[in-house]
Amino acid sequence: MPAAAPLPPAKRAAPAGAGAKAAPTSPGERLGLRSDWDFALHLPLHYVDETRITPIAQLREGRIAVVQAQVLQAELMAARRRVLRVTVEDGSGRLELRFFHFYPNWSRQYAPGKELRIRGEPRRGLFGFEMVHPVCRVAAPGEALPQSLTPIYPAGAGISQAWLRKAVAAALRRLDAREWLPADLLERLQLPPIAQALQLLHAPPPQLALEALEQRSHPAWRRVKFDELLAQQLAQQMARSRRAEQRAWPMPERGGGLVQSLLRALPFALTADQAGCVAEIALDLQREQPMHRLLQGDVGCGKTVVAALAAAQAIDNGFQCALMAPTDILAAQHLQRLAGWLQPLGVGVAWLSGAQRKREREAELARAASGEAALVIGTHAVIQDKVQFARLGLALVDEQHRFGVAQRLSLRAKGAGEQRQPHLLMMTATPIPRTLAMAVFGDLDISTIAHSPPGRQPVRTRVFSSDQRREAVKQRVRELVLQGRQVYWVCPLIEPSEPGEGEAGGEGGEGGQLGARPRAGARGGQPELRAALEAHAELQALLGEQAGCVGLLHGRMPSAHKAQVMEDFAAGRLRLLVATTVIEVGVDVPSASLMVIEHAERFGLSQLHQLRGRVGRGSQAAQCLLLFSEPLSQTARARLQAMHESSDGFVLAQKDLELRGPGELLGQRQSGLQGLRHADLREDEDLLELAREAAASLLREHPLAAREHLQRWLGAGMDWLAA
Ligand code: ADP
Ligand code: MG
């Protein structure tokens, strides 16, 4: 390690940072920096080398350098615009400085004879080298050169590097950076002590290779990233052990019971993957600790039946099971499917939806409360205060990423009683790359359905320019519909004035406020988007006499109406379904074999994949046509290309991670990744693995160090512990 230098001594005049703290919006607060630790972890983006003075004769074109030279001449030139021209000389040569923006007093400040310290990029001019707008100041007589590289920090508008440098240096002096991680751990991972790492990152010695620093691969950087990931992993593992202290009702498998009957009644055999997941879940349910498991698998891989079997096991043991889905359409579909499977076997099913009439709703509530309904299915309505269960033993959350942490937890809270928690199974069709799963769901067990049921044909995906091919695509759709095939036509928006229908169905989504829908057309929007309403009219016209088979589905329709449309489409009464992204999640109509997506460039990769997953669910060869409009950004192009090349959700999720970064992939709110300031999961996968192992051994062998580490890293606003 080159930088064994101790932290700078603590006694110096109070720097700007300390005094500025009191002001309500100090520069630091504007950057989100409050504690000394915050400042210490505000790490430079890059560095400039001011440790050496380059003689003017040795300057090289384009290479930033520091020069110390005497002013020969300073003159204000009034050509087309005013220019301050300062000529300096250092004994080896002459250099010309030019300023287009300057204060009037500068020509006095840079008067002939003054000694200047100048940093800038030399360019070859008419009469030798010149620098335009160099960083420049009068050098103090006999002023020493800095011993370390000069850090350039991320800074916001109006916050100067000089201020930040002082504030960070002051924070570093005050900081208690005693090492708290065990030496053998650091040695094994070849990581430097934290004080040394921070010192090096803020003030690297001049001989250090800047590349390793700026690319963040230097051991000092790795130490900081490791620490951050370690804090996160510690938080998760602690949450996990707290969970292990909780109790749940054990639900043993009963041979010949409901599970067996359901398996016999299914029109298909489980795939090996499905059977594996069922077995993992069955084991969890038998235990006295609450299950906390994520069932992940690509769209259409068959998660529902796995959930149904879990429900059967719970119900067989005399418990109730609740299933919550993010949209009306999806919940209704679960109702249809699960009730179809379980009702004939004698299971009472209740239905709860925000759109329900009061009388109906109260009857359903009563059936849930009395225990008459062993299975309760619904939307967010399931977690409302009024809902009570007689004996909730298992909570199922479909498309869990659509719900916030609080919503998932509140479903579980419905069953908490007698010191027992219900088991929790969450499902997601947004497959999460392993790295991300570990980072986000470190305290969650994961079951994966890796392969879809056999006989599925991959969806052939083609990408077309809307300008050039939209008419041809319409004609193709017409032909297919007239042949009796079923087609989805997906539009991004329902009305020209509406800015996006982010949460399918507008049912509160992550916000969870039932009924709090944005007013249609309230915000002036993106008229360039082709509205579903227009497309619907257009496609009806296209089909002429067959216009009756064109349906419309969007989030603002009343639930009953939506359900009716889906039913008509499923039954084949509708053959062309014009829809917004309300169909994105979980809708299952196996006979549909073509999907057209308009403005595909506006969708995210996982959203496109989800949408595409609506087709190719039957045995028919299916196609997906992505229409895009110019201009096409580079990432949009890469997304569409990825869709064309792959139909594997895991591959696409990995690609999405590369293209967008993890925060967006999962939605900032629930990902818990907003806390990651330094580590980058795309690059630091190895560190994450190490942090995970280290967290476990630290908790076991050095619980005090683990606590200290968490305290340092868990600043305000980090709620890793909550989920
Ligand atoms: P998702 O995982 O997206 O929720 P679903 O559970 O909706 O997928 O299943 C998609 C379709 O596959 C459904 O029509 C379902 O009945 C069917 N399916 C599920 N498992 C099998 C299987 N083992 N064999 C054949 N079809 C299956
Ligand atoms: Mg599903």
Tab-separated table of C-alpha atoms in Angstrom, residues 92-463:
chain	number	residue	atom	x	y	z
A	92	SER	CA	11.849	28.278	-19.957
A	93	GLY	CA	9.295	29.897	-22.209
A	94	ARG	CA	6.210	32.041	-22.606
A	95	LEU	CA	2.572	31.150	-22.314
A	96	GLU	CA	-0.500	33.135	-23.126
A	97	LEU	CA	-3.638	32.978	-20.975
A	98	ARG	CA	-6.965	34.098	-22.324
A	99	PHE	CA	-10.124	34.877	-20.385
A	100	PHE	CA	-13.471	35.667	-21.933
A	101	HIS	CA	-15.318	35.881	-18.661
A	102	PHE	CA	-13.586	37.827	-15.946
A	103	TYR	CA	-14.023	40.453	-13.308
A	104	PRO	CA	-12.711	43.966	-13.994
A	105	ASN	CA	-10.203	43.711	-11.141
A	106	TRP	CA	-8.492	40.742	-12.748
A	107	SER	CA	-6.286	42.864	-14.942
A	108	ARG	CA	-4.980	44.503	-11.762
A	109	GLN	CA	-4.697	41.206	-9.910
A	110	TYR	CA	-2.678	39.750	-12.723
A	111	ALA	CA	-0.473	42.775	-13.070
A	112	PRO	CA	3.028	42.430	-14.518
A	113	GLY	CA	5.512	40.983	-12.073
A	114	LYS	CA	2.917	38.866	-10.210
A	115	GLU	CA	3.779	35.228	-9.738
A	116	LEU	CA	0.855	32.972	-10.763
A	117	ARG	CA	0.072	29.339	-10.216
A	118	ILE	CA	-1.830	28.235	-13.287
A	119	ARG	CA	-3.570	24.978	-14.129
A	120	GLY	CA	-4.983	24.436	-17.580
A	121	GLU	CA	-4.884	22.639	-20.837
A	122	PRO	CA	-2.195	23.929	-23.226
A	123	ARG	CA	-3.212	24.446	-26.830
A	124	ARG	CA	-0.899	25.444	-29.578
A	125	GLY	CA	-1.707	28.980	-30.636
A	126	LEU	CA	-0.288	31.397	-33.115
A	127	PHE	CA	2.692	32.313	-30.922
A	128	GLY	CA	3.346	29.142	-28.969
A	129	PHE	CA	1.215	27.635	-26.203
A	130	GLU	CA	-1.870	29.257	-24.800
A	131	MET	CA	-4.454	28.298	-22.187
A	132	VAL	CA	-8.056	29.405	-22.365
A	133	HIS	CA	-9.667	29.919	-18.979
A	134	PRO	CA	-7.071	28.188	-16.855
A	135	VAL	CA	-7.576	27.908	-13.104
A	136	CYS	CA	-5.303	30.634	-11.912
A	137	ARG	CA	-4.293	32.391	-8.729
A	138	VAL	CA	-1.491	34.439	-7.330
A	139	ALA	CA	1.076	32.150	-5.757
A	140	ALA	CA	2.145	32.892	-2.225
A	141	PRO	CA	5.864	33.501	-1.990
A	142	GLY	CA	7.679	30.238	-1.397
A	143	GLU	CA	4.397	28.332	-1.545
A	144	ALA	CA	4.882	24.593	-1.359
A	145	LEU	CA	3.321	22.206	-3.819
A	146	PRO	CA	0.534	19.942	-2.584
A	147	GLN	CA	1.720	16.495	-1.553
A	148	SER	CA	-1.240	14.720	-3.050
A	149	LEU	CA	-3.421	14.746	-6.114
A	150	THR	CA	-6.230	17.271	-6.043
A	151	PRO	CA	-9.659	15.638	-5.794
A	152	ILE	CA	-12.545	16.793	-7.955
A	153	TYR	CA	-15.775	16.019	-6.138
A	154	PRO	CA	-19.288	15.560	-7.398
A	155	ALA	CA	-20.815	18.956	-6.714
A	156	GLY	CA	-24.102	20.652	-7.366
A	157	ALA	CA	-24.765	24.045	-8.797
A	158	GLY	CA	-23.170	26.772	-6.771
A	159	ILE	CA	-21.048	24.486	-4.626
A	160	SER	CA	-17.387	25.074	-5.234
A	161	GLN	CA	-14.671	22.482	-5.251
A	162	ALA	CA	-12.709	24.632	-2.849
A	163	TRP	CA	-15.553	24.559	-0.321
A	164	LEU	CA	-16.008	20.846	-0.688
A	165	ARG	CA	-12.311	20.149	-0.318
A	166	LYS	CA	-12.173	22.069	2.920
A	167	ALA	CA	-15.332	20.508	4.282
A	168	VAL	CA	-14.228	16.984	3.441
A	169	ALA	CA	-10.755	17.523	4.846
A	170	ALA	CA	-12.259	18.868	8.067
A	171	ALA	CA	-14.621	15.937	8.322
A	172	LEU	CA	-11.759	13.517	7.798
A	173	ARG	CA	-9.820	15.155	10.611
A	174	ARG	CA	-12.733	14.853	13.015
A	175	LEU	CA	-13.736	11.404	11.900
A	176	ASP	CA	-13.277	8.483	14.216
A	177	ALA	CA	-12.040	6.039	11.626
A	178	ARG	CA	-10.639	3.456	13.946
A	179	GLU	CA	-10.737	0.106	12.269
A	180	TRP	CA	-13.551	-2.071	13.515
A	181	LEU	CA	-13.472	-4.952	11.068
A	182	PRO	CA	-11.301	-7.862	12.160
A	183	ALA	CA	-7.796	-7.738	10.719
A	184	ASP	CA	-7.900	-11.311	9.471
A	185	LEU	CA	-10.989	-10.544	7.410
A	186	LEU	CA	-9.354	-7.559	5.784
A	187	GLU	CA	-6.220	-9.505	5.180
A	188	ARG	CA	-8.070	-12.364	3.583
A	189	LEU	CA	-9.946	-10.004	1.277
A	190	GLN	CA	-6.833	-7.903	0.691
A	191	LEU	CA	-8.619	-4.760	1.695
A	192	PRO	CA	-6.878	-1.817	3.376
A	193	PRO	CA	-7.998	-0.355	6.712
A	194	ILE	CA	-10.804	2.150	6.313
A	195	ALA	CA	-8.777	5.175	7.470
A	196	GLN	CA	-6.123	4.391	4.953
A	197	ALA	CA	-8.648	3.816	2.186
A	198	LEU	CA	-10.419	7.109	2.817
A	199	GLN	CA	-7.183	9.017	3.113
A	200	LEU	CA	-5.997	7.583	-0.141
A	201	LEU	CA	-9.221	8.250	-1.992
A	202	HIS	CA	-9.425	11.874	-0.898
A	203	ALA	CA	-5.741	12.646	-1.184
A	204	PRO	CA	-3.908	10.140	-3.319
A	205	PRO	CA	-0.126	10.368	-3.492
A	206	PRO	CA	1.085	11.628	-6.861
A	207	GLN	CA	2.788	8.435	-7.910
A	208	LEU	CA	-0.478	6.487	-7.810
A	209	ALA	CA	-1.935	5.183	-11.050
A	210	LEU	CA	-4.954	7.369	-11.562
A	211	GLU	CA	-6.663	4.860	-13.739
A	212	ALA	CA	-7.259	2.354	-10.968
A	213	LEU	CA	-8.678	5.134	-8.842
A	214	GLU	CA	-10.896	6.611	-11.447
A	215	GLN	CA	-12.188	3.249	-12.563
A	216	ARG	CA	-12.862	2.425	-8.955
A	217	SER	CA	-10.945	-0.805	-9.003
A	218	HIS	CA	-8.223	0.255	-6.583
A	219	PRO	CA	-8.237	-1.620	-3.257
A	220	ALA	CA	-9.207	1.593	-1.492
A	221	TRP	CA	-12.327	1.797	-3.612
A	222	ARG	CA	-13.024	-1.852	-3.100
A	223	ARG	CA	-12.854	-1.349	0.635
A	224	VAL	CA	-15.508	1.359	0.529
A	225	LYS	CA	-17.764	-0.639	-1.748
A	226	PHE	CA	-17.277	-3.738	0.322
A	227	ASP	CA	-18.209	-1.853	3.476
A	228	GLU	CA	-21.356	-0.591	1.889
A	229	LEU	CA	-22.425	-4.008	0.673
A	230	LEU	CA	-21.480	-5.495	4.010
A	231	ALA	CA	-23.802	-3.091	5.807
A	232	GLN	CA	-26.615	-4.050	3.534
A	233	GLN	CA	-25.999	-7.747	3.915
A	234	LEU	CA	-25.734	-7.398	7.689
A	235	ALA	CA	-29.057	-5.615	7.797
A	236	GLN	CA	-30.668	-8.346	5.793
A	237	GLN	CA	-29.204	-11.192	7.733
A	238	MET	CA	-30.272	-9.593	10.974
A	239	ALA	CA	-33.771	-9.232	9.617
A	240	ARG	CA	-33.624	-12.856	8.733
A	241	SER	CA	-32.622	-13.994	12.153
A	242	ARG	CA	-35.333	-11.861	13.695
A	243	ARG	CA	-37.720	-13.649	11.414
A	244	ALA	CA	-36.380	-16.979	12.584
A	245	GLU	CA	-37.506	-16.061	16.077
A	246	GLN	CA	-41.054	-15.680	14.872
A	247	ARG	CA	-43.445	-18.569	14.992
A	248	ALA	CA	-45.906	-19.828	12.445
A	249	TRP	CA	-48.382	-22.679	12.463
A	250	PRO	CA	-46.798	-25.786	11.021
A	251	MET	CA	-48.817	-27.293	8.191
A	252	PRO	CA	-47.783	-30.856	7.526
A	253	GLU	CA	-48.522	-32.553	4.239
A	254	ARG	CA	-51.404	-34.954	4.524
A	255	GLY	CA	-51.258	-37.877	2.186
A	256	GLY	CA	-54.457	-38.276	0.245
A	257	GLY	CA	-55.659	-34.838	1.220
A	258	LEU	CA	-56.537	-31.746	-0.744
A	259	VAL	CA	-53.103	-31.445	-2.356
A	260	GLN	CA	-53.393	-34.907	-3.862
A	261	SER	CA	-56.938	-34.270	-5.046
A	262	LEU	CA	-55.895	-31.044	-6.704
A	263	LEU	CA	-52.945	-32.716	-8.422
A	264	ARG	CA	-55.284	-35.365	-9.748
A	265	ALA	CA	-57.778	-32.798	-10.964
A	266	LEU	CA	-55.260	-30.741	-12.942
A	267	PRO	CA	-55.455	-31.047	-16.715
A	268	PHE	CA	-51.663	-31.325	-16.908
A	269	ALA	CA	-48.771	-32.842	-15.040
A	270	LEU	CA	-46.396	-30.571	-13.163
A	271	THR	CA	-43.059	-29.918	-14.774
A	272	ALA	CA	-39.943	-30.928	-12.865
A	273	ASP	CA	-39.298	-27.297	-11.970
A	274	GLN	CA	-42.815	-26.814	-10.707
A	275	ALA	CA	-42.638	-30.008	-8.673
A	276	GLY	CA	-39.330	-28.862	-7.182
A	277	CYS	CA	-40.811	-25.543	-6.114
A	278	VAL	CA	-43.896	-27.233	-4.716
A	279	ALA	CA	-41.644	-29.467	-2.638
A	280	GLU	CA	-39.590	-26.547	-1.315
A	281	ILE	CA	-42.723	-24.692	-0.339
A	282	ALA	CA	-44.295	-27.767	1.200
A	283	LEU	CA	-41.260	-28.128	3.442
A	284	ASP	CA	-41.407	-24.482	4.482
A	285	LEU	CA	-45.061	-24.808	5.363
A	286	GLN	CA	-44.337	-27.719	7.662
A	287	ARG	CA	-41.954	-25.676	9.708
A	288	GLU	CA	-42.753	-23.579	12.691
A	289	GLN	CA	-40.944	-20.543	11.260
A	290	PRO	CA	-42.928	-18.419	8.884
A	291	MET	CA	-42.071	-19.035	5.278
A	292	HIS	CA	-40.626	-15.994	3.537
A	293	ARG	CA	-40.179	-17.120	-0.004
A	294	LEU	CA	-40.144	-15.669	-3.472
A	295	LEU	CA	-41.337	-17.856	-6.300
A	296	GLN	CA	-39.813	-16.525	-9.446
A	297	GLY	CA	-40.214	-17.657	-12.979
A	298	ASP	CA	-40.649	-16.256	-16.391
A	299	VAL	CA	-44.046	-15.170	-17.611
A	300	GLY	CA	-46.202	-18.134	-18.453
A	301	CYS	CA	-44.017	-20.680	-16.685
A	302	GLY	CA	-46.875	-21.755	-14.458
A	303	LYS	CA	-46.518	-20.177	-11.045
A	304	THR	CA	-50.227	-20.103	-10.333
A	305	VAL	CA	-50.596	-23.827	-9.921
A	306	VAL	CA	-47.637	-23.892	-7.529
A	307	ALA	CA	-49.366	-21.254	-5.439
A	308	ALA	CA	-52.620	-23.188	-5.616
A	309	LEU	CA	-50.908	-26.286	-4.245
A	310	ALA	CA	-49.459	-24.263	-1.378
A	311	ALA	CA	-52.949	-22.959	-0.681
A	312	ALA	CA	-54.286	-26.497	-0.716
A	313	GLN	CA	-51.747	-27.570	1.883
A	314	ALA	CA	-52.687	-24.687	4.166
A	315	ILE	CA	-56.401	-25.254	3.714
A	316	ASP	CA	-55.962	-28.962	4.318
A	317	ASN	CA	-54.569	-28.067	7.718
A	318	GLY	CA	-57.591	-25.984	8.548
A	319	PHE	CA	-56.111	-22.585	7.733
A	320	GLN	CA	-57.208	-19.808	5.453
A	321	CYS	CA	-55.205	-18.568	2.552
A	322	ALA	CA	-55.280	-15.061	1.088
A	323	LEU	CA	-54.150	-14.226	-2.422
A	324	MET	CA	-53.464	-10.612	-3.342
A	325	ALA	CA	-52.885	-9.506	-6.926
A	326	PRO	CA	-52.081	-6.016	-8.163
A	327	THR	CA	-54.873	-5.509	-10.672
A	328	ASP	CA	-58.557	-6.301	-10.953
A	329	ILE	CA	-58.013	-8.224	-14.127
A	330	LEU	CA	-55.361	-10.397	-12.670
A	331	ALA	CA	-57.199	-10.978	-9.415
A	332	ALA	CA	-60.337	-11.896	-11.339
A	333	GLN	CA	-58.358	-14.338	-13.377
A	334	HIS	CA	-56.937	-15.969	-10.275
A	335	LEU	CA	-60.430	-16.191	-8.892
A	336	GLN	CA	-61.629	-17.928	-11.993
A	337	ARG	CA	-58.721	-20.331	-12.162
A	338	LEU	CA	-58.353	-21.153	-8.473
A	339	ALA	CA	-62.046	-21.338	-7.829
A	340	GLY	CA	-62.293	-23.595	-10.874
A	341	TRP	CA	-59.730	-25.936	-9.358
A	342	LEU	CA	-60.596	-25.770	-5.680
A	343	GLN	CA	-64.334	-25.166	-5.424
A	344	PRO	CA	-65.179	-28.595	-6.840
A	345	LEU	CA	-63.019	-29.994	-4.062
A	346	GLY	CA	-65.175	-28.269	-1.483
A	347	VAL	CA	-63.126	-25.150	-0.788
A	348	GLY	CA	-65.064	-21.959	-0.099
A	349	VAL	CA	-63.728	-18.960	-2.002
A	350	ALA	CA	-64.323	-15.274	-1.250
A	351	TRP	CA	-63.666	-12.355	-3.565
A	352	LEU	CA	-62.652	-8.839	-2.527
A	353	SER	CA	-62.212	-5.956	-4.893
A	354	GLY	CA	-62.220	-2.208	-4.563
A	355	ALA	CA	-64.817	-2.035	-7.278
A	356	GLN	CA	-67.308	-4.243	-5.484
A	357	ARG	CA	-70.771	-3.107	-4.429
A	358	LYS	CA	-71.122	-2.600	-0.716
A	359	ARG	CA	-73.638	-5.348	-0.088
A	360	GLU	CA	-71.682	-7.941	-2.004
A	361	ARG	CA	-68.523	-6.851	-0.307
A	362	GLU	CA	-69.974	-7.206	3.169
A	363	ALA	CA	-71.124	-10.686	2.439
A	364	GLU	CA	-67.639	-11.618	1.271
A	365	LEU	CA	-66.075	-9.938	4.293
A	366	ALA	CA	-68.324	-11.976	6.541
A	367	ARG	CA	-67.289	-15.190	4.828
A	368	ALA	CA	-63.629	-14.320	5.301
A	369	ALA	CA	-64.149	-13.405	8.945
A	370	SER	CA	-66.122	-16.536	9.761
A	371	GLY	CA	-63.675	-18.812	8.047
A	372	GLU	CA	-66.374	-20.092	5.728
A	373	ALA	CA	-64.164	-18.999	2.842
A	374	ALA	CA	-60.898	-20.866	3.119
A	375	LEU	CA	-59.488	-18.965	0.171
A	376	VAL	CA	-59.802	-15.191	-0.141
A	377	ILE	CA	-58.757	-13.631	-3.434
A	378	GLY	CA	-58.587	-9.982	-4.312
A	379	THR	CA	-56.704	-6.828	-5.052
A	380	HIS	CA	-55.366	-4.329	-2.500
A	381	ALA	CA	-58.854	-4.614	-1.057
A	382	VAL	CA	-57.584	-7.670	0.782
A	383	ILE	CA	-55.356	-5.598	3.053
A	384	GLN	CA	-57.894	-2.971	4.037
A	385	ASP	CA	-58.616	-2.526	7.696
A	386	LYS	CA	-62.084	-4.029	7.552
A	387	VAL	CA	-60.851	-7.320	6.270
A	388	GLN	CA	-60.561	-9.957	8.952
A	389	PHE	CA	-59.717	-13.568	8.783
A	390	ALA	CA	-60.716	-16.348	11.105
A	391	ARG	CA	-57.424	-18.183	10.772
A	392	LEU	CA	-55.087	-16.861	8.118
A	393	GLY	CA	-52.211	-19.266	7.718
A	394	LEU	CA	-50.788	-18.438	4.298
A	395	ALA	CA	-50.495	-15.167	2.422
A	396	LEU	CA	-49.813	-15.240	-1.315
A	397	VAL	CA	-48.749	-12.092	-3.143
A	398	ASP	CA	-48.714	-12.236	-6.911
A	399	GLU	CA	-46.478	-9.940	-8.928
A	400	GLN	CA	-44.982	-8.813	-5.676
A	401	HIS	CA	-42.891	-6.055	-7.269
A	402	ARG	CA	-46.105	-4.180	-7.883
A	403	PHE	CA	-46.613	-3.823	-4.182
A	404	GLY	CA	-44.633	-1.814	-1.707
A	405	VAL	CA	-42.952	-3.435	1.234
A	406	ALA	CA	-45.602	-2.063	3.571
A	407	GLN	CA	-48.396	-3.620	1.590
A	408	ARG	CA	-46.777	-7.011	1.593
A	409	LEU	CA	-46.211	-6.790	5.302
A	410	SER	CA	-49.705	-5.644	6.042
A	411	LEU	CA	-51.147	-8.700	4.363
A	412	ARG	CA	-49.053	-10.781	6.648
A	413	ALA	CA	-50.107	-8.764	9.649
A	414	LYS	CA	-53.693	-9.843	8.954
A	415	GLY	CA	-52.877	-13.251	10.269
A	416	ALA	CA	-50.724	-12.371	13.202
A	417	GLY	CA	-52.262	-13.624	16.374
A	418	GLU	CA	-51.396	-15.886	19.267
A	419	GLN	CA	-47.761	-14.956	18.562
A	420	ARG	CA	-47.979	-16.689	15.194
A	421	GLN	CA	-47.392	-15.247	11.751
A	422	PRO	CA	-48.802	-16.565	8.531
A	423	HIS	CA	-46.449	-18.014	5.971
A	424	LEU	CA	-45.695	-15.710	3.078
A	425	LEU	CA	-45.165	-16.671	-0.545
A	426	MET	CA	-44.532	-13.978	-3.107
A	427	MET	CA	-44.494	-14.470	-6.813
A	428	THR	CA	-42.809	-12.515	-9.498
A	429	ALA	CA	-42.589	-12.848	-13.238
A	430	THR	CA	-39.890	-10.249	-13.388
A	431	PRO	CA	-37.020	-12.592	-13.002
A	432	ILE	CA	-34.307	-11.017	-11.001
A	433	PRO	CA	-30.682	-11.669	-11.844
A	434	ARG	CA	-28.948	-13.544	-9.103
A	435	THR	CA	-26.810	-10.621	-8.069
A	436	LEU	CA	-29.735	-8.376	-7.659
A	437	ALA	CA	-31.793	-10.977	-5.890
A	438	MET	CA	-29.041	-11.324	-3.332
A	439	ALA	CA	-28.677	-7.631	-2.853
A	440	VAL	CA	-32.338	-6.867	-2.613
A	441	PHE	CA	-33.808	-9.995	-1.186
A	442	GLY	CA	-30.883	-11.261	0.803
A	443	ASP	CA	-33.239	-12.376	3.523
A	444	LEU	CA	-35.629	-14.144	1.238
A	445	ASP	CA	-35.619	-17.731	0.119
A	446	ILE	CA	-36.034	-18.092	-3.582
A	447	SER	CA	-37.649	-20.835	-5.608
A	448	THR	CA	-37.203	-20.668	-9.325
A	449	ILE	CA	-39.121	-22.162	-12.205
A	450	ALA	CA	-36.415	-22.042	-14.832
A	451	HIS	CA	-38.210	-23.754	-17.699
A	452	SER	CA	-41.719	-23.316	-19.001
A	453	PRO	CA	-43.994	-26.313	-19.625
A	454	PRO	CA	-43.021	-28.287	-22.697
A	455	GLY	CA	-44.645	-27.699	-26.058
A	456	ARG	CA	-44.400	-23.935	-25.870
A	457	GLN	CA	-42.991	-22.337	-28.947
A	458	PRO	CA	-40.785	-19.323	-28.607
A	459	VAL	CA	-42.475	-16.127	-29.660
A	460	ARG	CA	-40.939	-14.889	-32.868
A	461	THR	CA	-40.260	-11.222	-32.387
A	462	ARG	CA	-39.764	-8.696	-35.125
A	463	VAL	CA	-39.094	-5.009	-34.983
